[in-house]
Amino acid sequence: MHAASTFTRLRRWFHERPLPADTLFAAALFVTYAGTLAVVFDAADTPAQFGLRETGMLALALAPIALRRKWLWLAVMGTLAALIAAIVFDQPWLVGDNGITWLVLTYTAAAHRPLPRALVLAGAVWMPVTLSVLLYFWPVYSGETATGGAVITLLNLAMAATACFVGSVMRSRRRKFTELSERARFAEERQEALAAQAVADEQRRIARELHDVVAHHISVIGVMSEGAKRVLRHDPEAAEEALTTVNQTARTALREMRDILTVLRQGRDEGGSADLEPQPTVDSLRALVAQTKDAGLPVRYTVRGEEYPLPTGVSLAVYRIAQEALTNTIKHAGPQARAGVVVDYGDTEFRISVGDSGHGAPVVSGFSGGHGLIGMRERATLYGGSLEAGPRPGGGYLVEARFPKNAHLQGVTR
């Protein structure tokens, strides 16, 4: 792993610095080529034909390779200058003897430039090369017929075409790799965004659950404890009954909070099944109404229409909306208020209404004034429903949520 990481960093370093990388590449070519020629001439008992002068000219012939990515056209002009010098001074070693620099520059043009520009650059290299081979190098150094020169020229052009083709293939592969990398990066960013959104949604859901559990039970506890305090001296039995309700409500709140926290812990690291109380549903509204009555708020519970099963999520949302609405009634409606809960099983929609005869709580436009109203609206819209809350024309306050009868078939909306 350490070696692979070091290689990756080294590769990235050379990719970001083309001039040092290509300089090392040109030096490696020179060492390999010069060493091979020295061995060949020594084996042929003609070491004098490849001495220090020839080695120096070979280095000059390969030097433009060091500029191939940083300054490609400068490298081409350097190569053409070496070609002219080789003809003028009659020194073929100035072109590297076999034209390896021409092939490398041709490959580079095809690998790093668009095809039209690569063809222009290749023509700028190979047209002078072809003319020099036909008119000078072949007749002077071989002394053979023009037919042989034509064959050599065709071989050179075939090698040039091969270098150009390989370069274009590498460019296509590089572009494909870049495109795939961009797609992978986009997919990763999208996945991170979706994960962040999921976390935010889960945080809001947990906040709603905690708010509903805590707000309702603490409100009941507050009302009952205040009532117990008032009647403690002259009606101990009523005070004891109120304190019993406080005790039961506190235990219920602790149990529900424990269930929520257990789900969170096991969802993160335990992976076991939780021994939890069932989630409240529409059927739990009667118990909620009874508990609210025990808190001192008269509540009338009414069911309309023929009952039918609701999806689990909708049923929980209905319970939590009613719970929050009754909690707000306890806190804001006043001591003489009365409340009513109406559950309506309609043919096309299900409706839950919670109204009271008190003075209610102030409502800020857009439900931006309280977490309870925000939570109720989010629960309703989560399952394709709607929520209306506000003072009633005849006095009091009304919270009404509507859910399509087939909400579970409509998918989740946000």
CSV table of C-alpha atoms in Angstrom, one decimal:
chain,number,residue,atom,x,y,z
A,1,MET,CA,0.0,0.0,0.0
A,2,HIS,CA,2.8,2.4,0.9
A,3,ALA,CA,4.6,1.7,-2.4
A,4,ALA,CA,1.4,2.2,-4.4
A,5,SER,CA,0.7,5.5,-2.6
A,6,THR,CA,4.2,6.7,-3.3
A,7,PHE,CA,3.9,5.7,-7.0
A,8,THR,CA,0.6,7.6,-7.2
A,9,ARG,CA,2.0,10.8,-5.7
A,10,LEU,CA,5.1,10.5,-8.0
A,11,ARG,CA,2.8,10.0,-11.0
A,12,ARG,CA,0.7,13.0,-10.1
A,13,TRP,CA,3.8,15.1,-9.5
A,14,PHE,CA,5.2,14.4,-13.0
A,15,HIS,CA,1.7,14.9,-14.6
A,16,GLU,CA,1.5,18.4,-13.1
A,17,ARG,CA,5.1,19.2,-14.2
A,18,PRO,CA,5.5,18.2,-17.8
A,19,LEU,CA,8.8,19.9,-18.4
A,20,PRO,CA,10.8,17.9,-15.8
A,21,ALA,CA,9.0,14.8,-16.8
A,22,ASP,CA,9.8,15.1,-20.5
A,23,THR,CA,13.4,16.1,-19.7
A,24,LEU,CA,13.8,12.8,-17.9
A,25,PHE,CA,12.1,11.0,-20.7
A,26,ALA,CA,14.4,12.6,-23.3
A,27,ALA,CA,17.4,11.7,-21.1
A,28,ALA,CA,16.3,8.1,-20.8
A,29,LEU,CA,15.9,7.8,-24.5
A,30,PHE,CA,19.3,9.3,-25.1
A,31,VAL,CA,21.0,6.9,-22.6
A,32,THR,CA,19.2,3.9,-24.1
A,33,TYR,CA,19.8,4.9,-27.7
A,34,ALA,CA,23.4,6.0,-27.2
A,35,GLY,CA,24.3,2.9,-25.2
A,36,THR,CA,22.7,0.6,-27.8
A,37,LEU,CA,24.6,2.3,-30.6
A,38,ALA,CA,27.9,2.2,-28.7
A,39,VAL,CA,27.5,-1.6,-28.2
A,40,VAL,CA,26.6,-2.1,-31.9
A,41,PHE,CA,29.5,-0.2,-33.2
A,42,ASP,CA,31.9,-1.8,-30.8
A,43,ALA,CA,30.7,-5.3,-31.8
A,44,ALA,CA,31.3,-4.3,-35.4
A,45,ASP,CA,34.9,-3.2,-34.6
A,46,THR,CA,34.0,0.3,-35.7
A,47,PRO,CA,33.8,2.3,-32.4
A,48,ALA,CA,35.4,5.3,-34.0
A,49,GLN,CA,32.2,5.8,-36.1
A,50,PHE,CA,30.3,6.6,-32.9
A,51,GLY,CA,32.5,8.8,-30.7
A,52,LEU,CA,32.0,11.8,-28.5
A,53,ARG,CA,31.1,14.1,-31.4
A,54,GLU,CA,28.4,11.8,-32.6
A,55,THR,CA,27.1,11.3,-29.1
A,56,GLY,CA,26.8,15.1,-28.6
A,57,MET,CA,25.0,15.5,-31.9
A,58,LEU,CA,22.6,12.7,-30.9
A,59,ALA,CA,21.9,14.5,-27.7
A,60,LEU,CA,21.0,17.6,-29.7
A,61,ALA,CA,18.7,15.6,-31.9
A,62,LEU,CA,16.8,14.2,-28.9
A,63,ALA,CA,16.7,17.5,-26.9
A,64,PRO,CA,13.5,18.8,-28.5
A,65,ILE,CA,11.7,15.9,-26.9
A,66,ALA,CA,12.1,17.7,-23.5
A,67,LEU,CA,9.8,20.4,-24.8
A,68,ARG,CA,7.2,18.2,-26.4
A,69,ARG,CA,4.3,19.0,-24.0
A,70,LYS,CA,5.3,22.4,-22.6
A,71,TRP,CA,6.2,24.0,-25.9
A,72,LEU,CA,5.4,21.6,-28.8
A,73,TRP,CA,5.8,24.1,-31.6
A,74,LEU,CA,9.1,25.2,-30.2
A,75,ALA,CA,10.2,21.5,-30.2
A,76,VAL,CA,9.1,21.2,-33.8
A,77,MET,CA,11.0,24.2,-34.9
A,78,GLY,CA,14.1,22.9,-33.0
A,79,THR,CA,13.8,19.6,-34.9
A,80,LEU,CA,13.5,21.3,-38.2
A,81,ALA,CA,16.5,23.5,-37.3
A,82,ALA,CA,18.5,20.3,-36.6
A,83,LEU,CA,17.3,18.9,-39.9
A,84,ILE,CA,18.6,21.9,-41.8
A,85,ALA,CA,21.9,21.9,-39.9
A,86,ALA,CA,22.3,18.2,-40.7
A,87,ILE,CA,22.0,19.0,-44.4
A,88,VAL,CA,24.1,22.1,-44.3
A,89,PHE,CA,26.9,20.7,-42.3
A,90,ASP,CA,26.6,17.2,-43.6
A,91,GLN,CA,26.1,15.7,-40.2
A,92,PRO,CA,23.2,13.1,-40.2
A,93,TRP,CA,23.6,12.4,-36.5
A,94,LEU,CA,21.9,15.8,-35.9
A,95,VAL,CA,18.6,14.1,-36.8
A,96,GLY,CA,19.3,11.1,-34.6
A,97,ASP,CA,20.0,8.8,-37.6
A,98,ASN,CA,16.6,7.1,-37.4
A,99,GLY,CA,14.3,10.1,-36.8
A,100,ILE,CA,13.0,9.0,-33.3
A,101,THR,CA,12.4,12.6,-32.4
A,102,TRP,CA,10.0,13.0,-35.3
A,103,LEU,CA,8.0,10.0,-34.2
A,104,VAL,CA,7.8,11.2,-30.6
A,105,LEU,CA,6.6,14.7,-31.6
A,106,THR,CA,4.0,13.2,-34.0
A,107,TYR,CA,2.7,11.0,-31.2
A,108,THR,CA,2.6,13.9,-28.8
A,109,ALA,CA,0.7,16.1,-31.3
A,110,ALA,CA,-2.0,13.4,-31.7
A,111,ALA,CA,-2.2,12.6,-28.0
A,112,HIS,CA,-2.5,16.2,-26.7
A,113,ARG,CA,-4.0,18.2,-29.6
A,114,PRO,CA,-7.3,18.1,-31.5
A,115,LEU,CA,-7.0,16.1,-34.7
A,116,PRO,CA,-6.9,19.1,-37.1
A,117,ARG,CA,-4.1,20.8,-35.2
A,118,ALA,CA,-2.3,17.4,-34.8
A,119,LEU,CA,-2.4,16.9,-38.6
A,120,VAL,CA,-1.1,20.4,-39.3
A,121,LEU,CA,1.8,19.8,-36.9
A,122,ALA,CA,2.5,16.3,-38.3
A,123,GLY,CA,2.6,17.9,-41.8
A,124,ALA,CA,5.0,20.6,-40.6
A,125,VAL,CA,7.3,17.8,-39.5
A,126,TRP,CA,7.0,15.2,-42.2
A,127,MET,CA,6.9,17.2,-45.3
A,128,PRO,CA,10.4,18.6,-44.8
A,129,VAL,CA,11.6,15.2,-43.6
A,130,THR,CA,10.2,13.5,-46.7
A,131,LEU,CA,11.8,16.0,-49.1
A,132,SER,CA,15.1,15.8,-47.3
A,133,VAL,CA,15.1,12.0,-47.5
A,134,LEU,CA,14.2,11.9,-51.1
A,135,LEU,CA,16.5,14.7,-52.3
A,136,TYR,CA,19.4,14.5,-49.9
A,137,PHE,CA,19.9,11.7,-47.4
A,138,TRP,CA,19.0,8.8,-49.6
A,139,PRO,CA,21.0,9.8,-52.7
A,140,VAL,CA,24.0,11.0,-50.8
A,141,TYR,CA,24.4,8.3,-48.2
A,142,SER,CA,23.1,5.3,-50.1
A,143,GLY,CA,23.9,6.1,-53.7
A,144,GLU,CA,21.0,3.9,-54.8
A,145,THR,CA,18.1,4.5,-57.1
A,146,ALA,CA,15.1,6.8,-56.4
A,147,THR,CA,12.9,3.7,-56.1
A,148,GLY,CA,14.7,2.7,-52.8
A,149,GLY,CA,14.2,6.2,-51.5
A,150,ALA,CA,10.5,6.1,-52.3
A,151,VAL,CA,10.3,2.8,-50.3
A,152,ILE,CA,12.1,4.3,-47.4
A,153,THR,CA,9.8,7.4,-47.5
A,154,LEU,CA,6.7,5.2,-47.5
A,155,LEU,CA,8.1,3.3,-44.5
A,156,ASN,CA,8.7,6.6,-42.7
A,157,LEU,CA,5.2,7.8,-43.5
A,158,ALA,CA,3.7,4.5,-42.3
A,159,MET,CA,5.6,4.9,-39.0
A,160,ALA,CA,4.4,8.5,-38.8
A,161,ALA,CA,0.8,7.4,-39.4
A,162,THR,CA,1.2,4.7,-36.7
A,163,ALA,CA,2.5,7.2,-34.2
A,164,CYS,CA,-0.4,9.5,-35.0
A,165,PHE,CA,-2.9,6.7,-34.7
A,166,VAL,CA,-1.5,5.6,-31.3
A,167,GLY,CA,-1.5,9.1,-30.1
A,168,SER,CA,-5.1,9.7,-31.1
A,169,VAL,CA,-6.2,6.5,-29.4
A,170,MET,CA,-4.4,7.6,-26.2
A,171,ARG,CA,-6.1,11.0,-26.4
A,172,SER,CA,-9.5,9.3,-26.8
A,173,ARG,CA,-8.8,7.1,-23.8
A,174,ARG,CA,-7.7,10.0,-21.7
A,175,ARG,CA,-10.8,11.9,-22.6
A,176,LYS,CA,-13.0,8.9,-21.8
A,177,PHE,CA,-11.2,8.5,-18.5
A,178,THR,CA,-11.7,12.1,-17.6
A,179,GLU,CA,-15.3,11.9,-18.5
A,180,LEU,CA,-15.8,8.8,-16.3
A,181,SER,CA,-13.9,10.5,-13.5
A,182,GLU,CA,-16.2,13.5,-13.8
A,183,ARG,CA,-19.2,11.2,-13.7
A,184,ALA,CA,-17.8,9.4,-10.7
A,185,ARG,CA,-17.1,12.7,-9.0
A,186,PHE,CA,-20.6,14.0,-9.8
A,187,ALA,CA,-22.2,10.7,-8.6
A,188,GLU,CA,-20.1,10.9,-5.4
A,189,GLU,CA,-21.1,14.5,-4.8
A,190,ARG,CA,-24.8,13.6,-5.5
A,191,GLN,CA,-24.5,10.7,-3.1
A,192,GLU,CA,-23.1,12.9,-0.4
A,193,ALA,CA,-25.8,15.4,-1.0
A,194,LEU,CA,-28.5,12.7,-0.8
A,195,ALA,CA,-26.9,11.4,2.4
A,196,ALA,CA,-26.8,14.9,3.9
A,197,GLN,CA,-30.5,15.3,2.9
A,198,ALA,CA,-31.4,12.0,4.4
A,199,VAL,CA,-29.6,13.0,7.7
A,200,ALA,CA,-31.4,16.3,7.7
A,201,ASP,CA,-34.7,14.6,7.1
A,202,GLU,CA,-34.0,12.1,9.9
A,203,GLN,CA,-33.0,14.9,12.2
A,204,ARG,CA,-36.3,16.7,11.5
A,205,ARG,CA,-38.3,13.5,12.0
A,206,ILE,CA,-36.5,12.9,15.4
A,207,ALA,CA,-37.1,16.5,16.4
A,208,ARG,CA,-40.8,16.1,15.6
A,209,GLU,CA,-41.1,12.9,17.6
A,210,LEU,CA,-39.2,14.4,20.6
A,211,HIS,CA,-41.2,17.6,20.4
A,212,ASP,CA,-44.5,15.8,20.3
A,213,VAL,CA,-43.6,13.4,23.1
A,214,VAL,CA,-42.1,16.0,25.4
A,215,ALA,CA,-44.4,18.9,24.7
A,216,HIS,CA,-47.6,17.0,25.2
A,217,HIS,CA,-46.6,15.1,28.4
A,218,ILE,CA,-44.8,18.0,30.0
A,219,SER,CA,-47.9,20.2,29.4
A,220,VAL,CA,-50.1,17.6,31.0
A,221,ILE,CA,-47.7,17.3,33.9
A,222,GLY,CA,-47.6,21.0,34.3
A,223,VAL,CA,-51.4,21.4,34.4
A,224,MET,CA,-51.9,18.4,36.7
A,225,SER,CA,-49.2,19.4,39.1
A,226,GLU,CA,-50.6,23.0,39.3
A,227,GLY,CA,-54.1,21.6,39.9
A,228,ALA,CA,-52.7,19.3,42.6
A,229,LYS,CA,-51.0,22.2,44.3
A,230,ARG,CA,-54.3,24.2,44.4
A,231,VAL,CA,-56.4,21.4,45.9
A,232,LEU,CA,-53.8,19.8,48.1
A,233,ARG,CA,-55.0,21.4,51.4
A,234,HIS,CA,-58.8,21.2,51.0
A,235,ASP,CA,-59.1,18.1,48.7
A,236,PRO,CA,-56.2,15.7,49.3
A,237,GLU,CA,-58.0,12.9,47.3
A,238,ALA,CA,-58.2,15.1,44.2
A,239,ALA,CA,-54.6,16.1,44.7
A,240,GLU,CA,-53.6,12.5,45.0
A,241,GLU,CA,-55.5,11.6,41.8
A,242,ALA,CA,-53.8,14.5,39.9
A,243,LEU,CA,-50.4,13.4,41.2
A,244,THR,CA,-51.1,9.8,40.1
A,245,THR,CA,-51.9,11.2,36.6
A,246,VAL,CA,-48.6,13.2,36.7
A,247,ASN,CA,-46.7,10.0,37.7
A,248,GLN,CA,-48.3,8.0,34.9
A,249,THR,CA,-47.7,10.7,32.3
A,250,ALA,CA,-44.1,11.1,33.3
A,251,ARG,CA,-43.5,7.3,33.0
A,252,THR,CA,-45.2,7.3,29.6
A,253,ALA,CA,-43.0,10.2,28.5
A,254,LEU,CA,-39.8,8.5,29.7
A,255,ARG,CA,-40.8,5.3,28.0
A,256,GLU,CA,-41.5,6.9,24.7
A,257,MET,CA,-38.3,8.9,24.8
A,258,ARG,CA,-36.4,5.7,25.8
A,259,ASP,CA,-37.9,4.0,22.8
A,260,ILE,CA,-36.8,6.7,20.4
A,261,LEU,CA,-33.2,6.7,21.9
A,262,THR,CA,-33.1,2.9,21.7
A,263,VAL,CA,-33.9,3.0,18.0
A,264,LEU,CA,-31.2,5.6,17.4
A,265,ARG,CA,-28.6,3.6,19.3
A,266,GLN,CA,-29.4,0.3,17.7
A,267,GLY,CA,-29.7,1.9,14.3
A,268,ARG,CA,-26.1,3.1,14.6
A,269,ASP,CA,-24.1,0.3,16.3
A,270,GLU,CA,-26.1,-2.5,17.8
A,271,GLY,CA,-28.1,-3.9,14.9
A,272,GLY,CA,-30.5,-5.8,17.2
A,273,SER,CA,-34.2,-5.7,17.4
A,274,ALA,CA,-35.6,-3.3,19.9
A,275,ASP,CA,-38.2,-4.3,22.5
A,276,LEU,CA,-40.4,-1.2,22.0
A,277,GLU,CA,-43.9,-0.2,22.6
A,278,PRO,CA,-46.1,-0.1,19.4
A,279,GLN,CA,-46.3,3.3,17.7
A,280,PRO,CA,-49.5,5.2,18.4
A,281,THR,CA,-52.2,5.1,15.7
A,282,VAL,CA,-55.6,6.5,15.1
A,283,ASP,CA,-57.0,3.9,17.5
A,284,SER,CA,-54.8,5.4,20.2
A,285,LEU,CA,-56.8,8.7,20.0
A,286,ARG,CA,-59.3,7.6,22.6
A,287,ALA,CA,-56.6,7.0,25.1
A,288,LEU,CA,-55.1,10.4,24.2
A,289,VAL,CA,-58.5,12.1,24.7
A,290,ALA,CA,-58.9,10.4,28.1
A,291,GLN,CA,-55.5,11.5,29.2
A,292,THR,CA,-56.3,15.1,28.1
A,293,LYS,CA,-59.5,14.9,30.1
A,294,ASP,CA,-57.5,13.8,33.1
A,295,ALA,CA,-55.4,16.9,32.6
A,296,GLY,CA,-58.5,19.0,33.2
A,297,LEU,CA,-59.5,19.8,29.6
A,298,PRO,CA,-63.0,18.7,28.6
A,299,VAL,CA,-62.7,16.9,25.2
A,300,ARG,CA,-65.4,15.5,23.1
A,301,TYR,CA,-64.4,12.7,20.7
A,302,THR,CA,-66.4,12.0,17.5
A,303,VAL,CA,-66.0,9.5,14.7
A,304,ARG,CA,-67.8,10.0,11.4
A,305,GLY,CA,-68.2,7.7,8.5
A,306,GLU,CA,-67.4,4.0,8.1
A,307,GLU,CA,-63.9,3.3,9.5
A,308,TYR,CA,-61.2,1.9,7.2
A,309,PRO,CA,-57.5,1.1,7.8
A,310,LEU,CA,-55.0,3.8,7.3
A,311,PRO,CA,-51.4,3.4,6.3
A,312,THR,CA,-49.1,3.2,9.3
A,313,GLY,CA,-47.3,6.4,8.5
A,314,VAL,CA,-50.6,8.3,8.0
A,315,SER,CA,-52.0,6.9,11.2
A,316,LEU,CA,-49.0,7.9,13.2
A,317,ALA,CA,-49.1,11.4,11.7
A,318,VAL,CA,-52.8,11.8,12.6
A,319,TYR,CA,-52.1,10.8,16.2
A,320,ARG,CA,-49.2,13.2,16.5
A,321,ILE,CA,-51.1,16.1,14.9
A,322,ALA,CA,-54.0,15.5,17.4
A,323,GLN,CA,-51.5,15.3,20.2
A,324,GLU,CA,-49.8,18.5,19.3
A,325,ALA,CA,-53.1,20.3,18.8
A,326,LEU,CA,-54.4,19.2,22.2
A,327,THR,CA,-51.1,20.2,23.8
A,328,ASN,CA,-51.5,23.7,22.3
A,329,THR,CA,-55.1,23.8,23.6
A,330,ILE,CA,-53.9,23.0,27.1
A,331,LYS,CA,-51.2,25.7,27.0
A,332,HIS,CA,-53.1,28.5,25.2
A,333,ALA,CA,-56.8,28.0,25.2
A,334,GLY,CA,-57.4,29.2,28.8
A,335,PRO,CA,-59.0,27.6,31.9
A,336,GLN,CA,-62.6,27.7,30.7
A,337,ALA,CA,-62.0,26.2,27.3
A,338,ARG,CA,-63.5,23.0,25.9
A,339,ALA,CA,-62.2,21.0,23.0
A,340,GLY,CA,-63.4,18.6,20.4
A,341,VAL,CA,-61.7,16.0,18.2
A,342,VAL,CA,-63.5,14.9,15.1
A,343,VAL,CA,-62.2,11.9,13.0
A,344,ASP,CA,-64.0,11.8,9.6
A,345,TYR,CA,-63.6,8.7,7.4
A,346,GLY,CA,-64.7,10.3,4.1
A,347,ASP,CA,-65.1,8.6,0.7
A,348,THR,CA,-62.2,10.5,-0.9
A,349,GLU,CA,-60.2,11.8,2.1
A,350,PHE,CA,-59.5,11.2,5.7
A,351,ARG,CA,-59.8,14.3,8.0
A,352,ILE,CA,-58.8,15.0,11.6
A,353,SER,CA,-60.1,18.2,13.2
A,354,VAL,CA,-59.1,19.5,16.7
A,355,GLY,CA,-61.0,22.6,17.8
A,356,ASP,CA,-61.4,24.5,21.0
A,357,SER,CA,-63.5,27.3,22.4
A,358,GLY,CA,-60.6,29.2,23.9
A,359,HIS,CA,-58.7,32.3,22.6
A,360,GLY,CA,-55.9,30.1,21.0
A,361,ALA,CA,-52.3,30.9,20.2
A,362,PRO,CA,-51.0,33.5,17.7
A,363,VAL,CA,-50.2,32.1,14.3
A,364,VAL,CA,-47.4,33.4,12.2
A,365,SER,CA,-48.0,33.3,8.4
A,366,GLY,CA,-46.3,30.2,6.9
A,367,PHE,CA,-46.1,28.3,10.2
A,368,SER,CA,-42.8,29.9,10.9
A,369,GLY,CA,-43.6,30.9,14.4
A,370,GLY,CA,-43.4,27.6,16.3
A,371,HIS,CA,-41.9,24.1,15.9
A,372,GLY,CA,-45.3,22.5,16.8
A,373,LEU,CA,-47.1,24.0,13.8
A,374,ILE,CA,-44.1,23.3,11.5
A,375,GLY,CA,-44.0,19.7,12.7
A,376,MET,CA,-47.8,19.3,12.1
A,377,ARG,CA,-47.5,20.7,8.6
A,378,GLU,CA,-44.5,18.5,7.7
A,379,ARG,CA,-46.3,15.4,9.0
A,380,ALA,CA,-49.3,16.2,6.8
A,381,THR,CA,-47.4,17.1,3.6
A,382,LEU,CA,-45.2,14.0,4.0
A,383,TYR,CA,-48.1,11.8,3.0
A,384,GLY,CA,-49.7,14.1,0.4
A,385,GLY,CA,-52.0,15.8,2.9
A,386,SER,CA,-52.6,19.4,3.9
A,387,LEU,CA,-53.0,21.3,7.2
A,388,GLU,CA,-54.9,24.4,8.2
A,389,ALA,CA,-54.6,26.0,11.6
A,390,GLY,CA,-55.9,29.3,12.9
A,391,PRO,CA,-58.7,31.1,14.8
A,392,ARG,CA,-62.3,30.2,14.0
A,393,PRO,CA,-64.7,32.9,12.9
A,394,GLY,CA,-67.0,32.2,15.8
A,395,GLY,CA,-64.2,32.1,18.4
A,396,GLY,CA,-61.8,29.5,19.4
A,397,TYR,CA,-59.0,27.8,17.4
A,398,LEU,CA,-59.1,25.0,14.8
A,399,VAL,CA,-56.5,22.6,13.5
A,400,GLU,CA,-57.6,20.5,10.6
A,401,ALA,CA,-55.5,18.0,8.6
A,402,ARG,CA,-56.7,16.2,5.4
A,403,PHE,CA,-55.2,13.1,3.9
A,404,PRO,CA,-56.2,11.5,0.5
A,405,LYS,CA,-57.8,8.2,1.1
A,406,ASN,CA,-55.1,6.6,-1.1
A,407,ALA,CA,-52.2,8.6,0.4
A,408,HIS,CA,-50.1,5.4,0.6
A,409,LEU,CA,-50.4,5.1,-3.2
A,410,GLN,CA,-49.2,8.6,-4.0
A,411,GLY,CA,-45.7,8.3,-2.7
A,412,VAL,CA,-43.9,10.6,-0.4
A,413,THR,CA,-43.9,14.3,-1.1
A,414,ARG,CA,-41.5,16.8,0.4
